[in-house]
Coordinates of C-alpha atoms in Angstrom, one line a residue:
Chain A
X30 CA -1.6 -10.8 8.2
X31 CA -2.2 -13.1 10.6
X32 CA -5.8 -14.0 9.6
X33 CA -7.6 -16.2 7.0
X34 CA -10.5 -15.9 5.5
X35 CA -14.1 -16.5 6.9
X36 CA -13.5 -18.4 10.1
X37 CA -10.6 -16.1 11.7
X38 CA -11.3 -13.0 14.5
X39 CA -10.6 -9.6 13.2
X40 CA -6.9 -8.5 14.9
X41 CA -6.5 -5.5 16.5
X42 CA -3.3 -3.9 18.2
X43 CA -3.7 -2.1 21.0
X44 CA -1.2 -0.1 23.2
X45 CA -0.3 -1.3 26.4
X46 CA -1.4 0.5 29.4
X47 CA -3.8 3.0 30.5
X48 CA -5.2 3.2 26.3
X49 CA -5.9 -0.5 26.7
X50 CA -8.0 -0.2 29.8
X51 CA -10.1 2.9 28.9
X52 CA -10.6 0.7 25.4
X53 CA -11.7 -2.6 27.2
X54 CA -13.7 -0.5 29.3
X55 CA -15.3 1.2 26.0
X56 CA -15.5 -2.5 23.9
X57 CA -17.9 -3.9 27.3
X58 CA -20.1 -0.6 26.7
X59 CA -20.6 -1.9 23.1
X60 CA -21.4 -5.1 24.3
X61 CA -17.5 -6.7 23.5
X62 CA -15.7 -8.6 26.5
X63 CA -12.2 -10.4 26.4
X64 CA -10.8 -12.7 28.1
X65 CA -6.6 -12.5 29.3
X66 CA -4.7 -15.0 29.8
X67 CA -2.1 -14.2 32.9
X68 CA 1.4 -12.9 31.4
X69 CA -0.2 -12.8 28.1
X70 CA 0.1 -10.8 25.4
X71 CA -3.0 -11.4 23.3
X72 CA -6.6 -11.4 24.3
X73 CA -9.9 -12.7 22.9
X74 CA -13.6 -10.9 22.7
X75 CA -15.5 -14.0 24.0
X76 CA -17.6 -14.8 21.1
X77 CA -14.8 -14.4 18.8
X78 CA -14.8 -11.8 17.1
X79 CA -12.1 -10.0 17.8
X80 CA -8.6 -10.6 19.0
X81 CA -6.1 -7.9 20.6
X82 CA -2.8 -8.1 20.3
X83 CA -0.8 -5.8 23.1
X84 CA 2.1 -4.1 21.8
X85 CA 4.2 -1.2 23.1
X86 CA 2.7 2.2 21.7
X87 CA 5.1 3.4 19.6
X88 CA 5.6 0.3 17.5
X89 CA 1.8 -0.3 17.4
X90 CA 2.5 1.7 13.1
X91 CA 4.7 -1.2 12.3
X92 CA 2.3 -4.0 13.6
X93 CA -0.8 -2.6 11.6
X94 CA 2.0 -1.6 8.8
X95 CA 2.9 -4.5 8.4
X96 CA 0.1 -6.2 8.8
X97 CA 0.1 -8.5 12.0
X98 CA -2.8 -7.0 13.1
X99 CA -5.1 -5.9 10.2
X100 CA -6.7 -2.8 12.8
X101 CA -5.0 -0.7 15.9
X102 CA -6.0 2.1 18.2
X103 CA -3.9 4.9 18.8
X104 CA -3.5 8.5 19.0
X105 CA -2.8 10.7 16.3
X106 CA 0.0 11.8 18.0
X107 CA 2.0 8.1 17.5
X108 CA 0.6 8.0 13.6
X109 CA 1.7 11.0 12.8
X110 CA 5.7 9.9 13.9
X111 CA 5.2 6.4 11.8
X112 CA 4.9 8.7 8.6
X113 CA 2.4 5.7 7.5
X114 CA -0.5 6.6 6.4
X115 CA -3.9 4.0 7.1
X116 CA -7.3 4.1 7.1
X117 CA -9.2 6.0 10.0
X118 CA -12.2 4.1 10.6
X119 CA -13.4 5.7 13.9
X120 CA -12.4 8.6 16.2
X121 CA -12.8 7.0 20.1
X122 CA -14.7 9.7 22.7
X123 CA -11.8 9.1 25.4
X124 CA -7.8 9.6 25.1
X125 CA -7.9 13.1 24.0
X126 CA -5.5 14.9 24.5
X127 CA -3.2 18.2 23.4
X128 CA -0.3 18.8 22.3
X129 CA 1.7 22.1 23.0
X130 CA 5.0 24.2 23.1
X131 CA 5.6 24.4 26.8
X132 CA 8.5 26.4 28.7
X133 CA 9.9 27.6 31.8
X134 CA 6.8 29.5 33.7
X135 CA 9.8 32.3 34.0
X136 CA 11.2 32.5 30.4
X137 CA 11.4 35.4 28.5
X138 CA 10.7 34.9 25.4
X139 CA 12.5 37.9 24.6
X140 CA 16.0 35.9 24.9
X141 CA 14.8 33.4 21.6
X142 CA 18.0 33.1 19.4
X143 CA 16.9 33.6 15.6
X144 CA 16.7 29.5 15.4
X145 CA 13.9 28.5 17.7
X146 CA 15.9 25.0 19.5
X147 CA 13.0 22.8 20.8
X148 CA 13.6 19.5 23.0
X149 CA 11.2 16.3 21.9
X150 CA 10.0 12.8 21.1
X151 CA 8.0 14.0 18.3
X152 CA 10.8 15.1 16.1
X153 CA 8.8 15.0 12.9
X154 CA 5.3 17.1 13.7
X155 CA 7.4 19.6 15.8
X156 CA 9.8 20.3 12.3
X157 CA 7.0 20.0 9.9
X158 CA 4.7 22.1 12.8
X159 CA 6.9 24.8 12.8
X160 CA 8.4 24.6 8.9
X161 CA 4.6 24.7 8.4
X162 CA 4.5 27.8 10.0
X163 CA 8.3 29.2 7.6
X164 CA 9.6 29.2 11.2
X165 CA 13.4 27.9 11.3
X166 CA 13.8 25.4 14.1
X167 CA 16.7 22.9 15.5
X168 CA 15.5 19.4 16.9
X169 CA 16.7 17.9 19.7
X170 CA 15.5 14.5 20.0
X171 CA 14.4 12.5 23.6
X172 CA 13.1 8.9 24.6
X173 CA 11.4 10.6 27.4
X174 CA 11.5 13.5 30.5
X175 CA 10.9 15.7 27.7
X176 CA 9.8 18.2 30.9
X177 CA 13.6 18.3 32.3
X178 CA 14.9 19.9 28.7
X179 CA 14.3 23.5 29.7
X180 CA 14.6 23.0 33.6
X181 CA 18.3 21.2 33.2
X182 CA 18.4 24.2 30.3
X183 CA 19.0 21.6 27.5
X184 CA 16.2 24.3 25.3
X185 CA 14.4 26.5 26.1
X186 CA 10.9 25.1 24.4
X187 CA 9.8 22.0 24.3
X188 CA 7.2 20.2 22.3
X189 CA 4.7 17.7 24.3
X190 CA 1.6 16.0 24.8
X191 CA -0.3 17.7 27.9
X192 CA -3.5 16.3 29.0
X193 CA -3.9 18.2 32.3
X194 CA -0.7 20.2 32.9
X195 CA -0.3 18.8 36.1
X196 CA 3.5 17.4 35.4
X197 CA 4.0 20.9 33.8
X198 CA 3.2 22.6 36.9
X199 CA 5.3 20.1 38.8
X200 CA 8.4 21.7 36.7
X201 CA 7.4 25.1 36.1
X202 CA 6.2 24.9 32.9
X203 CA 3.5 26.8 31.1
X204 CA 2.3 26.0 27.5
X205 CA 2.7 28.6 25.4
X206 CA 0.8 27.6 22.2
X207 CA -1.6 24.4 22.1
X208 CA -0.2 23.0 17.7
X209 CA -2.7 20.5 17.4
X210 CA -6.2 18.5 19.5
X211 CA -5.1 14.7 19.5
X212 CA -7.8 12.3 19.3
X213 CA -7.2 8.4 19.5
X214 CA -8.3 6.6 16.2
X215 CA -9.0 3.4 15.4
X216 CA -7.0 3.0 12.3
X217 CA -6.7 -0.2 10.1
X218 CA -3.9 -1.5 7.1
X219 CA -5.7 -0.7 3.7
X220 CA -5.4 -4.3 1.9
X221 CA -6.8 -5.6 5.6
X222 CA -9.6 -3.4 5.3
X223 CA -10.5 -4.6 1.6
X224 CA -10.6 -7.9 2.5
X225 CA -12.5 -7.4 5.5
X226 CA -14.7 -4.3 4.5
X227 CA -18.1 -5.6 5.7
X228 CA -16.8 -7.3 8.7
X229 CA -15.0 -3.7 9.8
X230 CA -17.9 -1.7 8.8
X231 CA -20.0 -3.5 10.8
X232 CA -17.8 -3.3 13.7
X233 CA -17.5 0.1 13.0
X234 CA -21.4 0.4 13.2
X235 CA -21.3 -1.4 16.8
X236 CA -18.7 1.0 18.1
X237 CA -21.2 3.8 16.4
X238 CA -24.0 2.1 18.5
X239 CA -25.8 2.3 15.3
X240 CA -26.3 -1.6 15.6
X241 CA -25.6 -4.2 18.0
X242 CA -26.5 -6.9 15.6
X243 CA -24.0 -10.4 14.6
X244 CA -21.3 -9.4 13.0
X245 CA -21.1 -10.9 9.7
X246 CA -18.4 -14.1 9.3
X247 CA -17.9 -14.1 6.0
X248 CA -16.9 -11.5 3.2
Chain B
X16 CA 31.3 -0.6 13.1
X17 CA 34.2 -0.1 10.6
X18 CA 32.2 0.8 7.6
X19 CA 33.9 -2.3 5.7
X20 CA 32.4 -4.6 7.4
X21 CA 28.9 -2.8 6.9
X22 CA 29.5 -2.4 3.7
X23 CA 30.1 -6.1 3.0
X24 CA 26.9 -7.1 5.5
X25 CA 24.3 -5.3 4.0
X26 CA 23.0 -4.2 0.5
X27 CA 21.3 -1.1 -0.1
X28 CA 17.9 -0.2 1.1
X29 CA 14.9 -1.3 -1.6
X30 CA 17.0 -3.9 -3.0
X31 CA 17.5 -7.4 -2.4
X32 CA 19.5 -10.9 -3.6
X33 CA 18.4 -14.7 -2.7
X34 CA 19.5 -17.2 -3.9
X35 CA 19.5 -21.6 -4.3
X36 CA 16.2 -22.7 -3.4
X37 CA 14.5 -19.3 -3.5
X38 CA 15.8 -18.0 -6.5
X39 CA 15.2 -21.3 -7.7
X40 CA 11.3 -21.0 -7.5
X41 CA 11.4 -17.5 -8.1
X42 CA 12.5 -18.6 -11.8
X43 CA 10.6 -21.5 -12.3
X44 CA 7.2 -18.6 -11.1
X45 CA 8.4 -16.8 -13.5
X46 CA 8.6 -19.2 -16.3
X47 CA 5.2 -19.8 -15.6
X48 CA 3.8 -16.3 -15.8
X49 CA 6.1 -15.4 -18.9
X50 CA 5.1 -17.9 -20.3
X51 CA 0.8 -17.6 -19.5
X52 CA 1.3 -14.0 -21.3
X53 CA 3.0 -15.5 -24.2
X54 CA 0.1 -18.1 -24.6
X55 CA -2.7 -14.7 -24.8
X56 CA 0.0 -13.6 -27.4
X57 CA 2.5 -11.1 -25.4
X58 CA 5.5 -10.8 -26.3
X59 CA 8.4 -10.0 -23.8
X60 CA 10.2 -6.2 -24.0
X61 CA 13.0 -5.4 -22.0
X62 CA 13.5 -1.8 -20.2
X63 CA 16.7 -0.5 -19.6
X64 CA 17.5 -0.5 -15.9
X65 CA 18.7 3.5 -16.0
X66 CA 17.1 6.5 -17.9
X67 CA 16.7 10.2 -18.2
X68 CA 14.4 11.1 -14.9
X69 CA 13.4 14.7 -17.0
X70 CA 11.5 12.3 -19.1
X71 CA 9.3 10.9 -16.1
X72 CA 10.0 13.7 -14.0
X73 CA 6.4 15.0 -14.6
X74 CA 4.3 11.5 -14.6
X75 CA 5.6 10.7 -11.0
X76 CA 3.8 11.2 -7.7
X77 CA 6.0 12.9 -4.3
X78 CA 5.9 9.6 -2.9
X79 CA 7.2 7.6 -6.3
X80 CA 10.1 10.8 -6.4
X81 CA 11.5 9.8 -3.0
X82 CA 11.8 6.1 -3.2
X83 CA 13.8 7.5 -7.0
X84 CA 17.8 6.5 -6.9
X85 CA 19.3 9.2 -8.8
X86 CA 22.0 9.2 -10.1
X87 CA 24.6 11.5 -12.8
X88 CA 26.3 10.1 -16.2
X89 CA 29.3 11.7 -17.0
X90 CA 27.5 14.4 -19.0
X91 CA 25.9 15.7 -16.3
X92 CA 22.7 14.2 -17.1
X93 CA 20.5 12.8 -14.1
X94 CA 19.4 9.5 -14.5
X95 CA 17.2 7.5 -12.5
X96 CA 17.0 3.8 -12.2
X97 CA 14.1 1.9 -13.3
X98 CA 11.1 1.6 -10.1
X99 CA 8.0 1.2 -12.3
X100 CA 8.8 -0.7 -15.3
X101 CA 5.4 0.9 -16.9
X102 CA 7.3 4.6 -16.9
X103 CA 10.1 3.4 -18.9
X104 CA 8.0 1.0 -20.9
X105 CA 5.7 3.7 -21.9
X106 CA 8.6 5.4 -23.2
X107 CA 9.9 2.6 -25.5
X108 CA 6.8 2.0 -27.3
X109 CA 6.4 5.5 -27.5
X110 CA 9.1 6.5 -29.5
X111 CA 9.3 3.3 -31.6
X112 CA 6.0 1.7 -32.1
X113 CA 3.2 3.3 -35.3
X114 CA 0.3 3.2 -35.2
X115 CA -1.1 1.3 -38.0
X116 CA 0.7 -1.8 -36.3
X117 CA -1.9 -1.6 -33.3
X118 CA -2.6 -3.0 -31.3
X119 CA 0.9 -4.5 -29.7
X120 CA 0.6 -6.8 -26.7
X121 CA 4.1 -6.7 -24.7
X122 CA 5.1 -8.6 -21.6
X123 CA 7.7 -7.9 -19.2
X124 CA 9.1 -9.4 -15.9
X125 CA 11.9 -7.4 -14.6
X126 CA 13.6 -6.1 -11.3
X127 CA 12.9 -2.7 -9.8
X128 CA 14.4 -0.5 -7.5
X129 CA 13.1 1.5 -5.1
X130 CA 14.1 3.4 -1.8
X131 CA 12.8 2.2 1.6
X132 CA 13.6 3.2 4.7
X133 CA 15.9 1.3 7.0
X134 CA 13.3 -0.6 9.4
X135 CA 10.9 -1.0 6.0
X136 CA 10.3 -4.5 5.2
X137 CA 6.8 -4.0 4.2
X138 CA 6.5 -2.8 0.8
X139 CA 8.9 -6.2 -0.7
X140 CA 8.6 -4.5 -4.3
X141 CA 11.9 -6.1 -6.2
X142 CA 10.4 -7.7 -9.1
X143 CA 7.0 -6.8 -11.5
X144 CA 5.7 -8.9 -13.8
X145 CA 3.1 -7.4 -16.3
X146 CA 1.8 -7.1 -19.5
X147 CA 0.5 -3.8 -21.2
X148 CA -2.8 -3.7 -24.0
X149 CA -1.5 -1.1 -26.3
X150 CA -4.0 0.0 -28.7
X151 CA -7.1 -1.0 -27.5
X152 CA -10.0 1.6 -26.9
X153 CA -13.3 -0.8 -26.3
X154 CA -13.9 -2.4 -23.2
X155 CA -12.8 -5.4 -24.5
X156 CA -9.3 -4.3 -23.4
X157 CA -9.9 -4.0 -20.0
X158 CA -11.8 -7.0 -20.0
X159 CA -9.1 -9.4 -21.6
X160 CA -6.4 -7.4 -18.8
X161 CA -8.6 -8.6 -16.2
X162 CA -9.3 -12.0 -17.5
X163 CA -5.6 -12.6 -18.1
X164 CA -4.6 -11.1 -14.3
X165 CA -6.4 -13.5 -13.0
X166 CA -5.2 -16.7 -14.6
X167 CA -2.3 -15.1 -13.5
X168 CA -2.7 -15.9 -10.0
X169 CA -4.1 -18.6 -10.3
X170 CA -0.9 -20.1 -12.3
X171 CA 0.9 -18.1 -9.3
X172 CA -1.6 -20.8 -7.2
X173 CA -2.7 -17.5 -5.4
X174 CA -5.9 -18.6 -5.1
X175 CA -7.5 -16.9 -2.1
X176 CA -6.8 -13.3 -3.9
X177 CA -9.6 -10.7 -5.0
X178 CA -9.2 -7.8 -7.5
X179 CA -11.3 -4.5 -6.7
X180 CA -12.1 -2.8 -9.4
X181 CA -13.1 0.9 -9.7
X182 CA -12.4 3.8 -12.6
X183 CA -10.9 7.5 -12.3
X184 CA -13.4 8.5 -14.8
X185 CA -15.1 9.5 -11.3
X186 CA -12.8 12.2 -10.6
X187 CA -12.9 13.8 -14.4
X188 CA -15.8 15.3 -13.6
X189 CA -14.4 17.2 -10.5
X190 CA -10.9 18.3 -11.6
X191 CA -12.6 20.1 -14.9
X192 CA -14.6 21.9 -12.1
X193 CA -12.0 22.6 -9.4
X194 CA -8.7 21.7 -11.1
X195 CA -5.9 19.2 -11.1
X196 CA -4.7 20.4 -8.1
X197 CA -7.7 19.9 -5.9
X198 CA -8.4 16.4 -8.1
X199 CA -4.5 15.1 -6.9
X200 CA -6.4 15.6 -2.8
X201 CA -9.5 14.5 -3.9
X202 CA -7.9 11.4 -5.1
X203 CA -5.8 10.9 -2.4
X204 CA -8.6 11.3 0.2
X205 CA -10.5 9.1 -1.8
X206 CA -7.6 6.2 -1.7
X207 CA -7.3 6.5 1.6
X208 CA -11.3 6.4 2.4
X209 CA -11.3 9.9 4.0
X210 CA -14.7 11.3 4.1
X211 CA -15.3 14.8 5.9
X212 CA -11.4 16.2 3.6
X213 CA -14.0 14.9 0.3
X214 CA -16.6 16.3 1.9
X215 CA -14.1 20.0 2.5
X216 CA -13.0 19.2 -1.1
X217 CA -16.2 19.5 -2.8
X218 CA -17.7 22.6 -0.4
X219 CA -18.8 23.9 -4.4
X220 CA -21.0 21.6 -5.1
X221 CA -24.3 21.4 -3.8
X222 CA -25.1 19.1 -0.9
X223 CA -27.3 16.8 -2.6
X224 CA -23.5 15.9 -5.5
X225 CA -21.7 15.7 -2.2
X226 CA -24.0 12.8 -0.3
X227 CA -23.9 11.4 -3.9
X228 CA -20.0 11.4 -4.7
X229 CA -19.7 10.4 -1.0
X230 CA -21.8 6.9 -1.5
X231 CA -20.2 5.9 -4.7
X232 CA -16.1 6.8 -2.9
X233 CA -17.2 4.3 -0.1
X234 CA -19.0 1.6 -2.0
X235 CA -17.1 -1.7 -1.5
X236 CA -19.7 -4.5 -3.4
X237 CA -21.1 -6.7 -6.5
X238 CA -22.6 -5.2 -9.6
X239 CA -26.5 -5.2 -8.6
X240 CA -25.5 -2.9 -6.1
X241 CA -23.8 -0.6 -8.1
X242 CA -26.8 -0.6 -10.5
X243 CA -28.6 0.4 -7.7
X244 CA -26.6 3.2 -6.5
X245 CA -26.4 4.4 -10.2
X246 CA -29.7 4.9 -10.4
X247 CA -30.1 6.8 -7.1
X248 CA -27.0 9.5 -8.2
X249 CA -27.3 9.6 -11.9
X250 CA -29.9 12.9 -11.1
X251 CA -27.2 14.7 -9.2
X252 CA -24.0 13.3 -10.7
X253 CA -24.9 12.9 -14.4
X254 CA -23.4 11.6 -17.9
X255 CA -20.3 11.6 -16.9
X256 CA -20.2 9.6 -14.3
X257 CA -23.3 7.2 -15.2
X258 CA -21.6 6.2 -18.4
X259 CA -18.3 5.2 -16.4
X260 CA -20.3 3.6 -13.6
X261 CA -22.4 1.5 -16.6
X262 CA -18.4 0.7 -18.0
X263 CA -18.1 -1.2 -14.2
X264 CA -21.0 -2.9 -14.8
X265 CA -20.8 -4.0 -18.6
X266 CA -17.7 -5.8 -17.5
X267 CA -18.6 -7.5 -14.7
X268 CA -21.3 -8.9 -16.9
X269 CA -18.9 -10.3 -19.0
X270 CA -16.8 -11.3 -15.8
X271 CA -20.2 -13.5 -14.5
X272 CA -20.6 -15.2 -17.5
X273 CA -17.4 -16.4 -17.8
X274 CA -18.0 -17.9 -14.3
X275 CA -14.8 -15.3 -13.2
X276 CA -17.0 -12.6 -10.8
X277 CA -16.5 -14.2 -7.6
X278 CA -12.6 -13.1 -7.8
X279 CA -13.7 -9.3 -8.8
X280 CA -15.6 -6.9 -6.8
X281 CA -16.8 -3.0 -7.5
X282 CA -14.6 -0.8 -5.4
X283 CA -15.2 2.7 -6.6
X284 CA -11.8 4.1 -3.5
X285 CA -10.0 2.3 -6.1
X286 CA -9.6 5.4 -8.7
X287 CA -5.9 4.9 -9.0
X288 CA -2.9 6.5 -7.8
X289 CA -0.7 7.5 -10.6
X290 CA -1.4 10.5 -12.4
X291 CA -1.2 9.0 -15.6
X292 CA -4.5 6.8 -15.1
X293 CA -7.6 7.2 -17.2
X294 CA -10.2 4.9 -16.8
X295 CA -11.0 1.6 -15.5
X296 CA -8.9 0.9 -12.5
X297 CA -8.2 -2.0 -10.0
X298 CA -5.9 -3.3 -7.6
X299 CA -5.5 -7.6 -5.9
X300 CA -5.2 -8.7 -2.5
X301 CA -4.2 -11.8 -1.2
X302 CA -5.2 -13.0 2.3
X303 CA -2.0 -12.6 4.8
X304 CA -0.2 -10.2 2.5
X305 CA -0.7 -6.4 3.9
X306 CA 0.0 -4.7 0.3
X307 CA -2.0 -5.4 -3.0
X308 CA 0.3 -8.0 -4.9
X309 CA -1.0 -6.7 -8.3
X310 CA -2.2 -3.5 -9.9
X311 CA -3.0 -2.0 -13.2
X312 CA -5.3 0.0 -15.3
X313 CA -6.3 2.2 -18.5
X314 CA -3.4 5.0 -19.2
X315 CA -4.8 6.6 -22.4
X316 CA -2.5 9.7 -22.2
X317 CA 0.5 8.1 -20.5
X318 CA 2.0 6.5 -24.8
X319 CA 1.3 10.2 -26.2
X320 CA 3.5 12.1 -23.8
X321 CA 6.5 10.2 -25.6
X322 CA 4.9 10.3 -29.3
X323 CA 2.3 7.8 -29.6
X324 CA -1.1 8.9 -29.5
X325 CA -2.3 5.2 -28.7
X326 CA -5.1 4.0 -25.9
X327 CA -3.1 1.5 -23.5
X328 CA -4.2 -1.0 -20.5
X329 CA -2.3 -3.5 -18.3
X330 CA -0.9 -4.8 -15.1
X331 CA 1.8 -4.9 -12.8
X332 CA 2.0 -8.3 -10.8
X333 CA 4.4 -7.8 -7.5
X334 CA 5.9 -11.1 -7.8
X335 CA 8.0 -11.2 -4.6
X336 CA 5.0 -10.7 -2.5
X337 CA 2.9 -13.4 -3.6
X338 CA 5.8 -16.0 -3.8
X339 CA 6.7 -15.5 -0.4
X340 CA 2.8 -16.5 1.0
X341 CA 2.2 -19.5 -1.5
X342 CA 1.2 -22.8 -0.4
X343 CA 4.0 -25.3 -0.7
X344 CA 1.8 -27.4 -2.8
X345 CA 1.7 -24.7 -5.3
X346 CA 4.9 -23.9 -5.9
X347 CA 6.6 -25.6 -8.1
X348 CA 9.1 -28.5 -7.7
X349 CA 12.1 -26.8 -5.8
X350 CA 15.7 -28.5 -5.0
X351 CA 16.1 -28.8 -1.0
X352 CA 19.2 -28.9 0.9
X353 CA 22.7 -28.2 -0.5
X354 CA 22.9 -31.6 -2.2
X355 CA 20.1 -32.1 -4.0
X356 CA 20.7 -34.1 -7.0
X357 CA 21.7 -37.9 -7.6
X358 CA 25.6 -38.1 -8.3
X359 CA 26.4 -39.8 -11.3
X360 CA 28.0 -43.2 -11.1
X361 CA 31.6 -44.4 -12.3
X362 CA 35.1 -44.7 -10.7
X363 CA 36.6 -42.0 -13.7
X364 CA 35.3 -38.8 -14.8
X365 CA 34.9 -39.7 -18.3
X366 CA 32.4 -43.1 -17.0
X367 CA 30.8 -40.4 -14.5
X368 CA 30.0 -38.1 -17.4
X369 CA 29.1 -40.7 -19.6
X370 CA 26.4 -42.4 -17.4
X371 CA 25.2 -38.8 -16.3
X372 CA 24.8 -37.7 -19.7
X373 CA 22.0 -40.8 -20.6
X374 CA 20.9 -40.0 -17.8
X375 CA 19.9 -36.0 -18.6
X376 CA 18.3 -36.9 -22.0
X377 CA 16.0 -39.1 -19.8
X378 CA 15.0 -36.0 -17.8
X379 CA 17.0 -35.9 -15.0
X380 CA 19.5 -33.4 -12.9
X381 CA 22.2 -35.0 -11.8
X382 CA 25.9 -33.9 -11.1
X383 CA 29.4 -35.3 -11.9

């Protein structure tokens, strides 16, 4: 882990993009402000309590697992796909979405074959979900633009995140079933937590609005 | 990529090879650690690299089972490669020791093999050095092992470590009430600090008992904080839990007397991740290492599975995890570069041989 005892700030990986903006906005409401250097992928909380490391969303669990960042902010979808268990210390009140099974608006379910075919980025989730229901499933892995799969005939169904549904509507798709609610979580490498537990607990209390006291620097 | 080329360029996941300076440093550290074990009266044991899978099947967690390399021998028996020295050692000791020989102290330092995902370098569990104290039932067993663990880490130069101590006994009452399957779920939820899941598993308990358990499982701190907590939960959780907590307090009182207590913390979310854990358990954490560097505890029923009903307590240190983080100043003197040794002087081979022999007698390392 890239921390040393006592003086170094707590480290946290945050995914680049919209979740980063929401995180910074939320942290500001907790009195935590960050200075960003131009084009830098590292940001420091102005009082030295926290260092943010900006990473690609799907890589975030890797950085936390290997201790490069002690903590991280990630959607449950990304965490599930990583196959790694972390401490989940806090649930944010932003970024929630749904994992849904979708198909074309004009699709007739009576056309379903014996084995369900599903195109998705979330292969681990999709496989475990359908196997958990006792349904055999053929998973087709895609890296993006999953909505194209039913439109072009690659697979009748997709499993994907749906927030407002506008992308689905634009591609004449509909939600067949909501499979899970997806929250944004504060995760932590278990060994990092054990070494910094009192500072991390104080940080979480601050997020919860329980205290705005300065966090202890020693453990 | 052609198959042959790939097989030359990589080795199977879960194994490693290291060379020259790294290998030299590793061996020196192993020497230091095993010398320390010997000074505490521990004798070496060598476990087989492969054994019958059936002997251990019921003792493996789902995760451990997934990481095992299996093979089939010529008689069709399913074998497993050594993935955890403790288990193989338990079988050996259980089969050969007699109760009148106890207590017995043994140490090991050996490679283990576990499968890892191709992109996963974080486990780094290739070499375990550890000890087993067999036949000591009393808390002095735990104390001996904890003190030796601390001395081992200090011997390695791993000074920035802290060992978190908890006990599996906290879940024994829950197992009796809710069954083994519920206890397994509970242990996992405790280790991962999942309070909502814990509350769900404990729904058969009263709200006060549930809250008492939750306050225990989230506790990390010192012994005096534990004492206060024990007094608060004593009425709700009864004799068994109270006495398990008092055992930890006693151990910490002795550690304090020995001026060792700063290296330890009470952590009641440490309940042991092995199905055979039965009492006090612990894990050591080191700054800049993303996984525990040592773990251990009491497993009184384990040897009985192999024929010897004797209590046992011990630890295993994941030496390779520690090695990579050691400060260069604390490492054993090491060779540097590809030509690190002095060359013997002399024109003929015989002259160089004679001068080298003389230098070696003075304790030098020299090449011909």
